[in-house]
Each structure stands twice: as structure tokens, then as C-alpha cells.
Coordinates of C-alpha atoms in Angstrom, one line a residue:
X221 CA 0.0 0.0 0.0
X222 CA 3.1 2.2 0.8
X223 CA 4.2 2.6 -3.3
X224 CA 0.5 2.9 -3.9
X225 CA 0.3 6.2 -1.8
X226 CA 3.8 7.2 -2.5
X227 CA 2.7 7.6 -6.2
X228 CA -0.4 9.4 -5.4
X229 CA 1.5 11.6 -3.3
X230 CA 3.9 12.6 -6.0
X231 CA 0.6 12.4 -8.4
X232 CA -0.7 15.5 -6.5
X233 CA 2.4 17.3 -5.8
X234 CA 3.3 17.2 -9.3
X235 CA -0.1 17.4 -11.3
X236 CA -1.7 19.1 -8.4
X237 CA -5.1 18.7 -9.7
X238 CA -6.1 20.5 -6.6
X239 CA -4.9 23.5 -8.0
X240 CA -6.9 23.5 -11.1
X241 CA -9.4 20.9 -11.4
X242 CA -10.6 20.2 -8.0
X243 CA -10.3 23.0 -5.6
X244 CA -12.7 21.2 -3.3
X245 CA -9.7 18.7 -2.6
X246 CA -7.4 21.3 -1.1
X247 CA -10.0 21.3 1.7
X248 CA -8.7 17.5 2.8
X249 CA -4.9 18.4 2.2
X250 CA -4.3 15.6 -0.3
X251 CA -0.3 16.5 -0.3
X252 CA 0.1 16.1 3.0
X253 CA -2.5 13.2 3.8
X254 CA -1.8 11.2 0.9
X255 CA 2.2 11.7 2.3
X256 CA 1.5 10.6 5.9
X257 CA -0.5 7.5 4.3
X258 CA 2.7 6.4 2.6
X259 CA 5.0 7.0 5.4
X260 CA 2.6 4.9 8.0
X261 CA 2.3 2.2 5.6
X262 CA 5.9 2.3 4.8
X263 CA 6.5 1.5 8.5
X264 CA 3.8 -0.5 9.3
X265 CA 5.0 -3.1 6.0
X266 CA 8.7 -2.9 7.2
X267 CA 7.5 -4.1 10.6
X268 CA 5.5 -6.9 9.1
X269 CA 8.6 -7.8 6.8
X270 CA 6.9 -7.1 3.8
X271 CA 9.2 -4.8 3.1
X272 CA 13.4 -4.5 4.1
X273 CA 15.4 -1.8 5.2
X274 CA 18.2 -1.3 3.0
X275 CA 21.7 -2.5 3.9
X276 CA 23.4 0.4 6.2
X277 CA 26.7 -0.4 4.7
X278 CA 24.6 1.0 1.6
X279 CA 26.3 4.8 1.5
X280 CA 23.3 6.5 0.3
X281 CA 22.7 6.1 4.3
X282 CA 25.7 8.3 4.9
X283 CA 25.2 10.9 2.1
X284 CA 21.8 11.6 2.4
X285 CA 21.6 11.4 6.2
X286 CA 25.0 13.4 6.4
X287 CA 22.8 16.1 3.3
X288 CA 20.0 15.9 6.6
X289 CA 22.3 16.8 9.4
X290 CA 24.5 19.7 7.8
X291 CA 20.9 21.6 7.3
X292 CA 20.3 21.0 10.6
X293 CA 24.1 22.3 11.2
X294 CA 24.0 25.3 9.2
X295 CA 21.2 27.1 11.8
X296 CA 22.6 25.5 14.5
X297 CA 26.3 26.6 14.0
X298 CA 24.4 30.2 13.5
X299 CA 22.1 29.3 17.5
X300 CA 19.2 29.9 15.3
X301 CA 17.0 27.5 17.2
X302 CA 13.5 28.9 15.2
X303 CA 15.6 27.8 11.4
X304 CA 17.0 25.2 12.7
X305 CA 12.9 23.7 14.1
X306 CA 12.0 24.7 10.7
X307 CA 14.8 23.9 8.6
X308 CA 14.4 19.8 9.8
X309 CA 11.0 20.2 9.3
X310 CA 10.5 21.5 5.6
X311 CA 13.9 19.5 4.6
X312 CA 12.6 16.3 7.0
X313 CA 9.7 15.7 5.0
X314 CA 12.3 15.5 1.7
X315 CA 14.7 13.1 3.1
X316 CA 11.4 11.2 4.4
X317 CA 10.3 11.0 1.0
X318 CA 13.0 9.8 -0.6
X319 CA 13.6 6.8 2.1
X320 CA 9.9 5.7 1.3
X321 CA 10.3 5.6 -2.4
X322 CA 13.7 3.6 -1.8
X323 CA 12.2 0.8 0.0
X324 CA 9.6 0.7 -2.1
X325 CA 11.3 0.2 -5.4
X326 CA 12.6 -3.2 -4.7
X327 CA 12.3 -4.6 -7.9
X328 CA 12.6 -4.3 -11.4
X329 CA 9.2 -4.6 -11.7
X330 CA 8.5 -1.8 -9.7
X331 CA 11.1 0.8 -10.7
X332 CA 9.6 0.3 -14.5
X333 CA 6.3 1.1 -13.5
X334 CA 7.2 4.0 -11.5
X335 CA 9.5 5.0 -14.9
X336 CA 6.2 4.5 -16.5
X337 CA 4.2 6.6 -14.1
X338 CA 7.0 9.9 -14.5
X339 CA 7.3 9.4 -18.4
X340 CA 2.9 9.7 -18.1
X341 CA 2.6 12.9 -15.9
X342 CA 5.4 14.4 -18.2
X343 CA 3.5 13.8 -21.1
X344 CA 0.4 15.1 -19.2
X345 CA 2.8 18.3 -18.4
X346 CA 3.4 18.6 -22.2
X347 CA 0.4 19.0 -23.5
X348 CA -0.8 21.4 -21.1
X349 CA 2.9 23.4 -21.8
X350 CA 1.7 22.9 -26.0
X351 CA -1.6 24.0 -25.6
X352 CA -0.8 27.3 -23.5
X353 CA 1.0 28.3 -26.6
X354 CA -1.2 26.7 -29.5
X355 CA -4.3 28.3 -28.2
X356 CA -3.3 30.6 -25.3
X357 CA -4.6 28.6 -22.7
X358 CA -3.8 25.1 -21.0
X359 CA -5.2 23.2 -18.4
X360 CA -7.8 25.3 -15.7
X361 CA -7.3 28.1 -18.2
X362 CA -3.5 29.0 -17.3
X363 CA -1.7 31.4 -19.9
X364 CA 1.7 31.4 -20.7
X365 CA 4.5 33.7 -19.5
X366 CA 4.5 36.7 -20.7
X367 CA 8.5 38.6 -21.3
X368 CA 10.2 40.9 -23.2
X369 CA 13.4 39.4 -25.6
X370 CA 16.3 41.3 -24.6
X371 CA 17.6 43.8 -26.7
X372 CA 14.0 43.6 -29.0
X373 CA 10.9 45.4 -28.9
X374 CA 9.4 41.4 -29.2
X375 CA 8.6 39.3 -26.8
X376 CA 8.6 35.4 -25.9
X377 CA 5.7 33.2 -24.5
X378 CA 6.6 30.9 -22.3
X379 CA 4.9 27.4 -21.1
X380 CA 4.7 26.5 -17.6
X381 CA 2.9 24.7 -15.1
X382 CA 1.3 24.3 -11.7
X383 CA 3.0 24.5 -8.2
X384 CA 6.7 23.9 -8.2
X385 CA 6.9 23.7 -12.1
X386 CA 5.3 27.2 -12.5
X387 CA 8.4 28.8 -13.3
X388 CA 9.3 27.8 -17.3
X389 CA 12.8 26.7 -16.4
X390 CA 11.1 24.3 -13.7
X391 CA 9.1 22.7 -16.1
X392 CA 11.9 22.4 -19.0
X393 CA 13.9 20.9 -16.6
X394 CA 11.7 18.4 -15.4
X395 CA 10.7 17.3 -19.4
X396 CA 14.2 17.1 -20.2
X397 CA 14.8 14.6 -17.3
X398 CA 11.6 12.6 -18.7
X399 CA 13.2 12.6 -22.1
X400 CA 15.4 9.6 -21.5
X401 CA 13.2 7.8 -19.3
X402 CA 10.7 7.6 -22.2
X403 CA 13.6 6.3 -24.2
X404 CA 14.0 3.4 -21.7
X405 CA 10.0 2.4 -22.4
X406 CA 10.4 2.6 -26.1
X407 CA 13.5 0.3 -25.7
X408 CA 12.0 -2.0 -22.7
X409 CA 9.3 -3.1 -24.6
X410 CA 8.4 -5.1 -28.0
X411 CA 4.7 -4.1 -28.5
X412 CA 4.5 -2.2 -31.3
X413 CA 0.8 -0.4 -29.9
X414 CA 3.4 0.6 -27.1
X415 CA 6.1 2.1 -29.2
X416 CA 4.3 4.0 -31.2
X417 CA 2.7 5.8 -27.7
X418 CA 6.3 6.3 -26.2
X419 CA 7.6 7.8 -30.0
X420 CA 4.1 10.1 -29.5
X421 CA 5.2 11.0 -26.2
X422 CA 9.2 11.5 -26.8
X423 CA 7.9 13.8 -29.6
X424 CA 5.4 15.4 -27.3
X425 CA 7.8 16.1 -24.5
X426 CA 10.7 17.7 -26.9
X427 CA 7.9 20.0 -28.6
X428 CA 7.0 20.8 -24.8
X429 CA 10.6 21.6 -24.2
X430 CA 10.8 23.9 -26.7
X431 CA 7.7 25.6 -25.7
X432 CA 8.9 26.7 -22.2
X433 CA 11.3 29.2 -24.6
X434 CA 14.0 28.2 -21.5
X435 CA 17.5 28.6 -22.3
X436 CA 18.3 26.4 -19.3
X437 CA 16.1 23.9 -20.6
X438 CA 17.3 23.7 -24.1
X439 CA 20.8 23.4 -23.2
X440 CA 20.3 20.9 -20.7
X441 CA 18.5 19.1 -23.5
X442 CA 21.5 19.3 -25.7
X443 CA 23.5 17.9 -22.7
X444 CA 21.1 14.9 -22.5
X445 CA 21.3 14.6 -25.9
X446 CA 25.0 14.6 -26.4
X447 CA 26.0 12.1 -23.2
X448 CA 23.3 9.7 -24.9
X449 CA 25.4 9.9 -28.6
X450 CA 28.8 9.6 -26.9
X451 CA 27.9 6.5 -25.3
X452 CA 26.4 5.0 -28.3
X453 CA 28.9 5.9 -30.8
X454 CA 32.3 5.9 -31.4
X455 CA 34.5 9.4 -31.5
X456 CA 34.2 9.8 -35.1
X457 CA 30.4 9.4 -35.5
X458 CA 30.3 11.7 -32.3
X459 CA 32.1 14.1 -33.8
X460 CA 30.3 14.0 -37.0
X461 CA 27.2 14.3 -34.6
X462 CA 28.2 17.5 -32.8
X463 CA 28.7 18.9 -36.5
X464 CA 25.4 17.9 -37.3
X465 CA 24.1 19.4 -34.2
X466 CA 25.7 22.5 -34.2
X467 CA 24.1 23.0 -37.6
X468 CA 20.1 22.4 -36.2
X469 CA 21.2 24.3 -33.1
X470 CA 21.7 27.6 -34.9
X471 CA 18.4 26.6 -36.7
X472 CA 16.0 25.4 -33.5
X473 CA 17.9 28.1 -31.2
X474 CA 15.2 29.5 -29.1
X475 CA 14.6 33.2 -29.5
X476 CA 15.5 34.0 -25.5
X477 CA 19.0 33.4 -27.0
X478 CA 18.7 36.0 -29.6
X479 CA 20.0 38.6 -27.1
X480 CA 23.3 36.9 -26.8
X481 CA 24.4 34.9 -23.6
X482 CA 25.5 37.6 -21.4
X483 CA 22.2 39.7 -21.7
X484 CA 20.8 41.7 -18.7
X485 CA 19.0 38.7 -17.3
X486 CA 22.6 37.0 -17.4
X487 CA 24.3 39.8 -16.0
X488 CA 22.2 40.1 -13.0
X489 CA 22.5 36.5 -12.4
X490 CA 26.1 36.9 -12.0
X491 CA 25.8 39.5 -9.7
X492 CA 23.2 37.2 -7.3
X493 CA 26.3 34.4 -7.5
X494 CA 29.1 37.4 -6.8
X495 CA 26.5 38.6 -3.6
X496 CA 26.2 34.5 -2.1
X497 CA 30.0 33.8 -3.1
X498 CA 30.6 36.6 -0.4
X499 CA 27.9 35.7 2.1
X500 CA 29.5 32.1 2.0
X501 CA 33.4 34.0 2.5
X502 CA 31.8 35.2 6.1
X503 CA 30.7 31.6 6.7
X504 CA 32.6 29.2 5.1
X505 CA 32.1 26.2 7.2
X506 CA 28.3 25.7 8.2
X507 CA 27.4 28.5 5.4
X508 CA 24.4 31.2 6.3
X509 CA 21.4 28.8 7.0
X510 CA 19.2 26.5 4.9
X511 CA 17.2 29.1 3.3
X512 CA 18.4 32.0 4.2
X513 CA 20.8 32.9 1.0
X514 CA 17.7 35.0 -0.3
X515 CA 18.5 37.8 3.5
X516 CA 21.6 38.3 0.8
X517 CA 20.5 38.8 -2.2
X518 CA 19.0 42.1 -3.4
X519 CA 15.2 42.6 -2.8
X520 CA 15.2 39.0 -1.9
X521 CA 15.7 37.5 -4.9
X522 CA 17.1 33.9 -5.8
X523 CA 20.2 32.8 -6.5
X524 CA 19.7 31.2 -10.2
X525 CA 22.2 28.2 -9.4
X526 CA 21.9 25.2 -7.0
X527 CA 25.3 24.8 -7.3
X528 CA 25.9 28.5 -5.3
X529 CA 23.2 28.2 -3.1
X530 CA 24.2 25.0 -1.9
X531 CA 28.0 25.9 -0.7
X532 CA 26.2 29.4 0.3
X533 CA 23.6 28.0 2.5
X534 CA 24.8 24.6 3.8
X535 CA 28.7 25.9 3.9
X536 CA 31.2 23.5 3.1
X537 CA 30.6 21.2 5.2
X538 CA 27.2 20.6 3.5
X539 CA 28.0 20.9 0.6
X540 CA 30.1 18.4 0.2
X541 CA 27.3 15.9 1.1
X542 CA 24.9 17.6 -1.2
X543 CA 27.6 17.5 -4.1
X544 CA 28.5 13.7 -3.2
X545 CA 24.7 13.2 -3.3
X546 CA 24.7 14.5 -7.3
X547 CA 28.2 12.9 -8.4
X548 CA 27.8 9.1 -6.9
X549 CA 24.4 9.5 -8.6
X550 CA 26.0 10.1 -11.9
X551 CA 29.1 7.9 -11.8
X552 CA 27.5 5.0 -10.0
X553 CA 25.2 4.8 -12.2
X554 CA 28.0 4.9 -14.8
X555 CA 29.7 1.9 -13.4
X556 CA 26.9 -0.2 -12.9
X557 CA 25.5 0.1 -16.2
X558 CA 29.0 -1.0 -17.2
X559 CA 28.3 -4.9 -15.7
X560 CA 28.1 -7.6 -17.4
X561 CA 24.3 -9.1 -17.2
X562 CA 23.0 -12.5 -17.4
X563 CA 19.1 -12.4 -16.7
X564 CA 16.6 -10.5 -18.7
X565 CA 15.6 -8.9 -15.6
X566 CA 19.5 -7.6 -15.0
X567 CA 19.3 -6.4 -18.4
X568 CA 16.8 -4.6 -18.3
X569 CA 17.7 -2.7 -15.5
X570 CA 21.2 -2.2 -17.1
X571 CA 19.1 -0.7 -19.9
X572 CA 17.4 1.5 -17.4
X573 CA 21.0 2.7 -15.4
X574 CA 22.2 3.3 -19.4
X575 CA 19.1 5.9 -20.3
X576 CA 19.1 8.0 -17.3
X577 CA 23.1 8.5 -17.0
X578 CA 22.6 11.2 -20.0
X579 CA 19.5 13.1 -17.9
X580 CA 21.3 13.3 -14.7
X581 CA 23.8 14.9 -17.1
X582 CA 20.9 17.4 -18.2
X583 CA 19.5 18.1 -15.0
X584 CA 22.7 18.7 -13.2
X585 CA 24.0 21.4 -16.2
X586 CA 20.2 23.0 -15.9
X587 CA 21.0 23.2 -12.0
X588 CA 23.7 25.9 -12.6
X589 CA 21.5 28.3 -13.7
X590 CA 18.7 27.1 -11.3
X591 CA 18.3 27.7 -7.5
X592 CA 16.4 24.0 -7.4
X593 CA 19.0 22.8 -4.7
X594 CA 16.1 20.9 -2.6
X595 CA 13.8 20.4 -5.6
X596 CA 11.6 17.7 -5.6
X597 CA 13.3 15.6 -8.7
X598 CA 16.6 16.2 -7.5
X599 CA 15.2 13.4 -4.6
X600 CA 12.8 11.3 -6.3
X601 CA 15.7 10.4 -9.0
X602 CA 18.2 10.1 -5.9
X603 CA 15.8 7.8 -4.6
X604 CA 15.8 6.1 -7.9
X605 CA 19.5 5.7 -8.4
X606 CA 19.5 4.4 -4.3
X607 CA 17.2 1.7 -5.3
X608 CA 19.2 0.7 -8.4
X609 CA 22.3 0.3 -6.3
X610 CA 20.3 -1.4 -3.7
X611 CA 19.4 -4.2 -6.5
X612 CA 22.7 -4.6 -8.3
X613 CA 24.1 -5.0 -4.6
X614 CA 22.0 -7.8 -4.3
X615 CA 24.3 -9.4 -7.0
X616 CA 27.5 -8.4 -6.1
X617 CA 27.8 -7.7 -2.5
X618 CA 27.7 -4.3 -1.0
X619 CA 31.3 -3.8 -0.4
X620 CA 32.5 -5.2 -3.4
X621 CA 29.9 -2.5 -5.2
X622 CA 31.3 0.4 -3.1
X623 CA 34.7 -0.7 -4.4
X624 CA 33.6 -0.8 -7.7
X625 CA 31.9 2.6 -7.2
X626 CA 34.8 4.5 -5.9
X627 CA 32.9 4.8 -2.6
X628 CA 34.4 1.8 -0.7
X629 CA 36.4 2.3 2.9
X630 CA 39.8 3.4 1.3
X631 CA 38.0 5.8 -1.2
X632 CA 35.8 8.3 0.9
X633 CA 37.9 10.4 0.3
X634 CA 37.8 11.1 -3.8
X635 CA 34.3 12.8 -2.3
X636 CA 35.0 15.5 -0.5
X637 CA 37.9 16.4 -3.0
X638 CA 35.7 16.5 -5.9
X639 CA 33.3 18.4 -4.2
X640 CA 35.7 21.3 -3.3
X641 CA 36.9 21.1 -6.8
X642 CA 33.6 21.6 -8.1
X643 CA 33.5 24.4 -5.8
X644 CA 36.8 26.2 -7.0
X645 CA 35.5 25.3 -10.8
X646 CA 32.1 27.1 -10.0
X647 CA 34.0 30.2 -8.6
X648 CA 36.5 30.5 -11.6
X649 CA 33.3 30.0 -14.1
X650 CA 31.3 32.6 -12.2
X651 CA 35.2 35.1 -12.6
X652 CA 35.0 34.4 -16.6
X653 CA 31.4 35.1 -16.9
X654 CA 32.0 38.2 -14.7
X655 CA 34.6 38.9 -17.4
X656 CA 32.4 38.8 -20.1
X657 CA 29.8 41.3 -19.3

């Protein structure tokens, strides 16, 4: 019953058909409810043995609960008691979240039909983000954005949708992620009826992409798109594909890119990262407080990248847990999409480690110029990739996986050295973009 209301949960704070369909529902607080629901049944079936704890040796244990302690750290290095009550609250419901959906997707079974439940609410995403622009209005009669092209007396329409996708980049973000899941089902599966649906949909979702007119978006899908080449082809063809590419880009370029990359939208972006660069100088270790970056910012306004806000809020010490959290996705996915498979059930899930390396690519390059840093899909594909490892694992051993995934007792440390390289990397991209305007 737990993945049952787990999905729901997600169903409604993703759709949110409260919002625009049913306002009546909002009166039983089906977000919340339908949460508590999953979490009681969660522990009810894991006290029954119905379901298992995952291994502790498993170190999405340490990085996620280290990610939960550091917020609570970085108000209580600061002796603000009231953030730090509310800080393990709003964040505790997150890491909550993500441990349900890991012990519920114990199979293979179950981690395609939850791939086939995303891929769906996409698709349901993208044709309210196509409509908004085709006819002017979309589902419960929301318009697109409304803004002026830099540098032009034009302006762009931009898609969107409800709740924590109502900003354009949001959305694009989200659809880009879905693009390779929707790629799995089109692989996964032989019926032809089926296929056609998920070719239907994969068109669906890049025409939706498009129609968010987000720059973030589009090169995060270019991202996703190029990772997905490189691993299929050899450095010829890729090469000849980047030529290819370069050719439709300058075609299919969005017109929010018409004003040249370091317009005034650009330029004030940088200045947000210059402002929480030097509210993370006067607290380096603990950093200012889990959500507090926006006391720093001018008239209160976000940062634009997760990256920044991370280090800025969560200090170092944080951030090298939040950073670990993104990279260990990423390469262990890499390495366990790498082994060799005997059953068709271990190749399948092979194919499913191979389609999403490329959108964790996508969704970490559209997190630069994001402040998403606790965003719900950050955690549900964490939760994903936790599950993954927690089934290859089953085959190899724990330890010997953590060996294989650079994460075992006598390689910690390659962590926390490639997250305060990633931090020095950020600062010296943030000096050259500085530069340019």
C-alpha cells in the first residue's frame, strides 16, 4: 500500500489537480495526507517484513543522512534554534520522502512502472505546456508567461505549469529529465501499440521543451542529448554528430538566445552568485542557513544556481554531502550500467541505469542556472538511483559495489575532493562570466 500512496502523493504534488481541477480537494490536504498515508504504511510493512530496510553499509545512508544533518548544522552553528525547528522540518519531510520511495522500489518490476508513471505525468505536463502556446490557454485556463526578448521590442511566451513547475525553467527541466526515461520504455518493450505511444510521447515532450522558450532547458537538453550519442557511438560518429548538431542548433535556437548569452537577465545573475559567493566568505564552514541565501541577495531574490546556493547556505561542510549526493548518482550509475548481465531482468535494469546517466547529465548542467537545490526531482531520482544500487548489490555484494563505485572504505575520500573542486570550478566559471559582461 506504501508505493500505492507514495505515487499518489507525487501524483498530487506534481499534477496538483487541486490547484486547477478540484479546488474542493485542497479542503482535505491531499499532499500532506496522501504523504502521511505512505509513510505509515511504509513503516507498518517494514514491521511486518513485507518490506526491508536497505543494507546500512549502503552509502546513500551516509550521504543523504550526512545532506540531513548539515541543514540541521547550518542554523545550529548560527544558535538559530526557530531555522534550525523549521529547517528539519520542511527538509525532513524530503529526506522522508526519498527513504519511502527507496524501499519501495525493490524490484525491477516496480522501478519500471514507476518510470512509466513519470514518463505519463510528463506527457500530461506537455500537453498542457503545448496547448498554452497553440491556443493561449492550458489546463484550468492558465496562460503562458508573458516577457520581453532582450535587446528587441518582441517578446517570448513561455509554457509552464502548476506549483513547483510554474516557473518555465522548472518545467523544461523536469521534461528534459523525462526525455530519456521515455527512451527506456520505447527500448524496454516489443509491442508495437506501445512504441508508437512512447515515440508520440518522446515527440510530445521535446515540442514541450521547446515551448517553455528556456535557455536552461534547451541546453540541458542538448546535454542529454550529447551524453546519450557519446555513449552510443564511437569518436568519429560523435564528432560528425556534434557537427550535425551544431548546424540544427543555430536553426531550432530558441529566440530568448537571440539577445546573446550575457544579456541583462545573465548579467544580474552573475551579480546574485558574486552577492552568495561573499555571504559564503563570512561563513565558510556551516554557510548562512538553509534558506536564508535569499537575506543576501538584493530585494530578496534567488540565487539562479543550485550549485551557489548549496555551498552558500549549507557551507562546506554541506555541501560536500549535497555535491556527493549528485556525483555518486552520476558515476554510479555509470559503473553499474558498465556490468556484465545474465538475466533478462538484469538487463533490463542495465538498460534503465544506461538511459538515465545522460538526464542526470541534463538536470545537473540546468542546475547551474537554477536555485532548485532541494527540488523535488533532485530526490525522487536520488531515490531512484538508491534503489538501483540497492538491487545490483543484491548481486555483487555491498562492499564489493562500493569498491567498484569508488565509494568503498579506502576511497571516501575522492568525495569531498571532488566536491571542493567543483566548488573552486564554479568560482572560476562565475570570474570568466564576470569577465564577459
Amino acid at each position: 500500500m506504501s508505493f500505492f500512496f507514495i505515487c499518489i502523493y507525487l501524483f498530487f504534488l506534481i499534477i496538483r489537480p487541486q490547484d486547477w481541477a478540484l479546488p474542493i480537494l485542497e479542503v482535505f490536504r491531499p499532499v500532506l495526507l496522501t504523504q502521511a498515508l505512505a509513510i505509515g504504511f511504509c513503516a507498518l510493512e517494514v514491521m511486518g517484513k513485507t518490506l526491508k530496510m536497505p543494507d546500512k553499509r549502503n552509502p546513500w545512508w551516509i550521504l543523504m543522512g550526512g545532506l540531513f544533518f548539515s541543514v540541521a548544522m547550518s542554523h545550529l552553528a548560527n544558535t538559530y534554534l526557530s531555522g534550525l525547528v523549521s529547517s528539519v522540518t520542511d527538509f525532513g519531510k524530503i529526506f522522508i520522502t526519498f527513504v519511502v520511495l527507496w524501499i519501495n522500489l525493490n524490484t525491477v518490476k516496480r522501478l519500471e512502472l514507476f518510470t512509466l508513471f513519470l514518463v505519463l505525468m510528463c506527457c500530461f505536463i506537455s500537453v498542457n505546456c503545448i496547448l498554452q502556446i497553440q491556443t493561449g490557454t492550458g489546463f484550468g485556463g492558465s496562460e503562458p508567461l508573458i516577457r520581453p526578448i532582450p535587446g528587441s521590442d518582441e517578446f517570448v511566451y513561455q509554457a509552464h505549469y502548476f506549483g513547483i513547475f510554474s516557473d518555465p525553467n522548472d518545467t523544461a527541466q523536469l521534461l528534459t529529465l523525462a526525455l530519456p526515461l521515455t527512451v527506456f520504455v520505447l527500448i524496454r518493450y516489443s509491442n508495437f501499440l506501445l512504441r508508437i505511444a512512447a515515440m508520440i510521447v518522446l515527440i510530445t515532450i521535446v515540442w514541450a521543451i521547446f515551448t517553455t522558450e528556456s535557455r536552461g532547458g534547451f541546453l540541458s537538453l542538448v546535454v542529454t542529448a550529447g551524453v546519450a550519442f557519446r555513449k552510443m557511438m564511437s569518436v568519429k560518429q560523435f564528432a560528425f554528430c556534434c557537427f550535425c548538431g551544431v548546424f540544427l542548433i543555430t536553426i531550432f535556437l530558441p529566440s530568448r538566445f537571440s539577445g546573446g548569452l550575457m544579456d541583462d537577465s545573465m548579467r544580474e545573475r552573475v551579480n546574485f552568485w558574486g552577492e552568495a559567493n561573499y555571504a559564503f566568505i563570512q561563513k565558510p564552514l556551516f554557510g548562512v542557513g538553509y534558506g536564508m541565501i535569499t537575506d543576501y541577495i538584493p530585494k530578496n531574490r534567488s540565487v539562479h544556481n543550485s550549485f551557489v546556493h548549496a555551498y552558500a547556505e549549507l557551507g562546506t561542510f554541506g555541501y560536500i554531502f549535497w555535491f556527493s549526493c549528485l556525483a555518486f548518482a552520476f558515476i554510479s550509475l555509470w559503473q553499474m550500467a558498465e556490468l556484465k548481465t545474465e538475466s533478462t531482468e538484469d538487463r533490463h535494469l542495465s538498460l534503465w541505469l544506461k538511459c538515465l546517466v545522460p538526464g542526470l547529465a541534463g538536470m545537473y548542467l540546468s542546475g547551474y542556472f537554477l536555485s532548485r537545490t532541494y527540488q523535488l526531482p533532485f530526490f525522487v531520482i536520488f531515490a531512484m538511483c538508491a534503489a538501483c544500487y540497492t538491487l545490483v548489490a543484491r548481486q555483487t555484494g555491498v562492499r564489493a559495489l562500493n569498491d567498484y563505485c569508488w565509494i568503498g572504505e579506502r576511497k571516501w575520500w575522492i568525495w569531498p575532493c571532488l566536491s571542493v573542486t567543483s566548488m573552486v570550478f564554479i568560482y572560476l566559471s562565475i570570474r570568466v562570466m564576470n569577465s564577459m559582461g
